[in-house]
Coordinates of N, CA and C in Angstrom, one line a residue:
X3 N 9.0 69.4 68.8 CA 9.2 68.5 67.9 C 9.4 69.8 66.4
X4 N 10.3 69.4 65.6 CA 10.2 70.2 64.4 C 9.0 69.9 63.5
X5 N 8.0 70.6 62.9 CA 7.5 70.3 61.9 C 6.3 69.3 62.4
X6 N 6.3 69.4 63.5 CA 4.6 68.6 64.3 C 3.6 68.7 63.6
X7 N 2.7 68.1 63.4 CA 1.5 68.2 63.3 C 0.9 68.5 64.3
X8 N 0.2 70.0 64.8 CA -0.4 70.2 66.1 C -2.1 70.0 66.1
X9 N -2.6 69.1 65.0 CA -3.8 68.6 65.4 C -3.9 67.2 65.4
X10 N -4.4 66.7 66.4 CA -4.2 65.4 66.9 C -3.5 64.9 67.9
X11 N -3.4 64.2 68.8 CA -2.6 64.1 69.7 C -1.0 63.2 69.7
X12 N -0.8 62.2 68.6 CA 0.4 61.6 68.9 C 1.0 61.8 67.3
X13 N 1.7 62.9 67.3 CA 2.3 63.2 66.2 C 3.5 62.0 65.9
X14 N 4.0 61.9 64.7 CA 4.5 60.7 64.4 C 5.8 61.1 63.2
X15 N 6.8 61.5 63.1 CA 7.7 61.7 62.1 C 7.4 60.4 61.0
X16 N 7.5 60.7 59.8 CA 7.8 59.5 58.8 C 9.4 59.9 58.0
X17 N 9.7 58.5 57.6 CA 10.9 58.8 56.8 C 10.8 59.1 55.6
X18 N 9.9 59.6 54.6 CA 9.8 60.4 53.7 C 9.2 61.8 54.0
X19 N 9.3 62.1 54.7 CA 8.4 63.8 55.0 C 9.4 64.4 56.4
X20 N 9.6 65.3 56.1 CA 10.0 66.2 57.2 C 8.6 66.5 58.3
X21 N 7.7 66.4 58.1 CA 6.4 66.7 58.8 C 6.1 65.6 59.6
X22 N 5.4 65.3 60.5 CA 5.0 64.7 61.5 C 3.8 64.6 60.9
X23 N 3.0 63.0 61.5 CA 1.7 63.1 60.7 C 1.3 62.7 62.2
X24 N -0.2 63.5 62.7 CA -1.0 63.0 63.9 C -1.8 61.7 64.0
X25 N -1.4 61.1 64.9 CA -2.2 59.7 65.3 C -3.4 59.9 66.1
X26 N -4.3 59.1 65.8 CA -5.5 59.4 66.8 C -5.7 58.0 67.4
X27 N -6.2 58.0 68.7 CA -6.3 56.9 69.6 C -7.7 56.1 69.4
X28 N -7.7 54.7 69.3 CA -9.2 54.1 69.2 C -10.3 55.0 69.6
X29 N -10.1 55.2 70.5 CA -11.4 56.2 71.3 C -11.6 57.4 70.3
X30 N -10.6 58.0 70.0 CA -10.8 59.3 68.9 C -11.4 59.2 67.6
X31 N -11.0 57.9 67.3 CA -11.7 57.7 66.2 C -13.1 57.0 65.8
X32 N -13.3 56.6 67.6 CA -14.9 55.8 67.5 C -15.6 57.1 67.9
X33 N -15.3 58.3 68.5 CA -16.2 59.4 68.6 C -16.3 60.1 66.9
X34 N -15.4 60.1 66.4 CA -15.6 60.4 65.0 C -16.9 59.5 64.2
X35 N -16.8 58.5 64.3 CA -17.7 57.5 63.6 C -19.0 57.2 64.5
X36 N -18.9 58.0 66.0 CA -19.6 57.0 66.6 C -20.4 55.7 67.1
X37 N -19.4 55.2 66.8 CA -19.1 53.9 67.5 C -18.1 53.0 68.5
X38 N -18.2 52.1 69.0 CA -17.8 51.6 69.9 C -15.9 51.6 69.5
X39 N -14.9 51.8 70.6 CA -13.4 51.5 70.0 C -13.1 49.9 69.5
X40 N -14.0 49.3 70.0 CA -14.1 47.7 69.9 C -14.2 48.1 68.3
X41 N -15.1 48.7 67.9 CA -15.4 48.5 66.4 C -13.9 49.0 65.9
X42 N -13.6 49.8 66.0 CA -12.3 50.2 65.3 C -11.4 49.5 65.1
X43 N -11.3 48.8 66.3 CA -10.1 47.6 66.4 C -10.5 46.9 65.4
X44 N -12.0 46.3 65.2 CA -12.4 45.4 64.4 C -12.3 45.7 63.0
X45 N -12.1 46.9 62.9 CA -12.1 47.8 61.3 C -10.4 47.4 61.1
X46 N -9.3 47.9 62.2 CA -8.2 47.5 61.8 C -7.7 45.9 61.5
X47 N -8.4 45.2 62.4 CA -8.0 43.9 62.0 C -8.8 43.0 60.9
X48 N -9.9 43.5 60.4 CA -10.4 43.5 59.1 C -9.4 44.0 57.7
X49 N -8.4 44.9 58.3 CA -7.9 45.9 56.7 C -8.8 47.1 56.5
X50 N -9.9 47.6 57.0 CA -10.7 48.4 56.7 C -9.8 49.6 56.8
X51 N -9.0 49.6 57.8 CA -8.3 50.7 58.6 C -7.0 50.3 59.3
X52 N -6.0 50.8 58.5 CA -4.6 50.6 59.0 C -4.4 50.9 59.8
X53 N -3.5 50.3 61.1 CA -3.1 50.9 62.2 C -1.2 50.7 62.5
X54 N -1.2 51.9 63.2 CA 0.4 51.7 63.8 C 0.1 50.9 65.4
X55 N 1.3 50.2 65.6 CA 1.3 49.6 66.9 C 2.5 50.4 67.6
X56 N 2.5 51.1 68.8 CA 3.0 52.0 69.8 C 4.1 51.0 70.2
X57 N 4.8 51.3 71.3 CA 6.2 49.8 71.9 C 5.3 49.8 72.9
X58 N 4.5 49.9 73.4 CA 3.3 49.2 74.5 C 2.3 48.6 73.8
X59 N 2.3 48.5 72.2 CA 1.4 47.1 71.9 C 0.1 48.2 71.6
X60 N -0.2 49.5 71.7 CA -1.2 49.9 71.7 C -1.7 50.2 70.3
X61 N -2.6 50.8 70.0 CA -2.8 50.9 68.3 C -3.3 52.5 67.9
X62 N -2.9 53.2 67.2 CA -3.1 54.3 66.8 C -3.2 54.0 65.3
X63 N -3.9 55.2 64.9 CA -4.4 55.5 63.6 C -4.3 56.9 62.8
X64 N -4.1 56.7 61.8 CA -3.5 57.9 61.0 C -4.5 58.4 60.9
X65 N -4.5 60.0 61.2 CA -5.6 61.4 61.0 C -6.1 61.2 59.6
X66 N -5.0 61.0 58.9 CA -5.3 61.2 57.3 C -6.2 60.2 56.4
X67 N -5.9 59.2 57.0 CA -6.5 57.7 56.5 C -8.1 58.0 57.4
X68 N -8.3 58.3 58.3 CA -9.6 57.9 59.3 C -10.6 59.2 58.6
X69 N -10.1 60.1 57.8 CA -10.5 61.1 57.6 C -11.0 60.9 56.6
X70 N -10.0 60.2 55.3 CA -10.3 59.8 54.4 C -11.7 58.9 54.4
X71 N -11.9 58.5 55.0 CA -12.4 57.1 55.3 C -13.9 57.7 55.9
X72 N -13.8 59.1 56.6 CA -15.0 59.4 57.4 C -15.7 60.6 56.4
X73 N -14.7 60.4 55.2 CA -15.0 61.8 54.3 C -15.8 60.8 52.9
X74 N -15.8 59.0 53.0 CA -16.1 58.3 52.2 C -15.1 58.2 50.7
X75 N -13.7 58.4 51.2 CA -12.8 58.1 50.2 C -12.2 56.5 50.5
X76 N -12.7 56.1 49.3 CA -12.3 54.2 49.3 C -10.7 54.2 49.7
X77 N -10.5 53.1 50.2 CA -9.3 52.7 50.6 C -9.1 51.2 50.3
X78 N -7.5 51.6 49.6 CA -7.3 49.9 49.4 C -7.2 48.8 50.6
X79 N -7.5 47.9 50.0 CA -7.3 46.7 51.2 C -6.0 46.5 51.6
X80 N -5.8 46.0 52.8 CA -4.2 45.8 53.2 C -4.2 44.8 54.4
X81 N -3.2 44.1 54.5 CA -3.0 42.9 55.1 C -3.0 43.5 56.6
X82 N -3.8 42.8 57.3 CA -3.9 43.6 58.8 C -2.8 43.1 59.7
X83 N -2.1 44.0 59.8 CA -0.9 43.6 61.2 C -1.5 43.0 62.4
X84 N -0.5 42.3 63.2 CA -0.7 41.8 64.7 C -0.3 42.6 65.4

């Protein structure tokens, strides 16, 4: 994939950029925060962290957003996606 981000497991292309953005699984995010993966899912449902759904219905999280949250950068509240 041309322009794919090499860090993270799931690169995804965005419509606004030629580069792909790395996506993380709930387990990967949970490891970074030292919480249970279900906690990460609750954060997504409450709007603390936005998620992307795969075709199979699994959640993935933008690495850049996760890193910002990990570093204490405030995130705007969004409506949770089902």
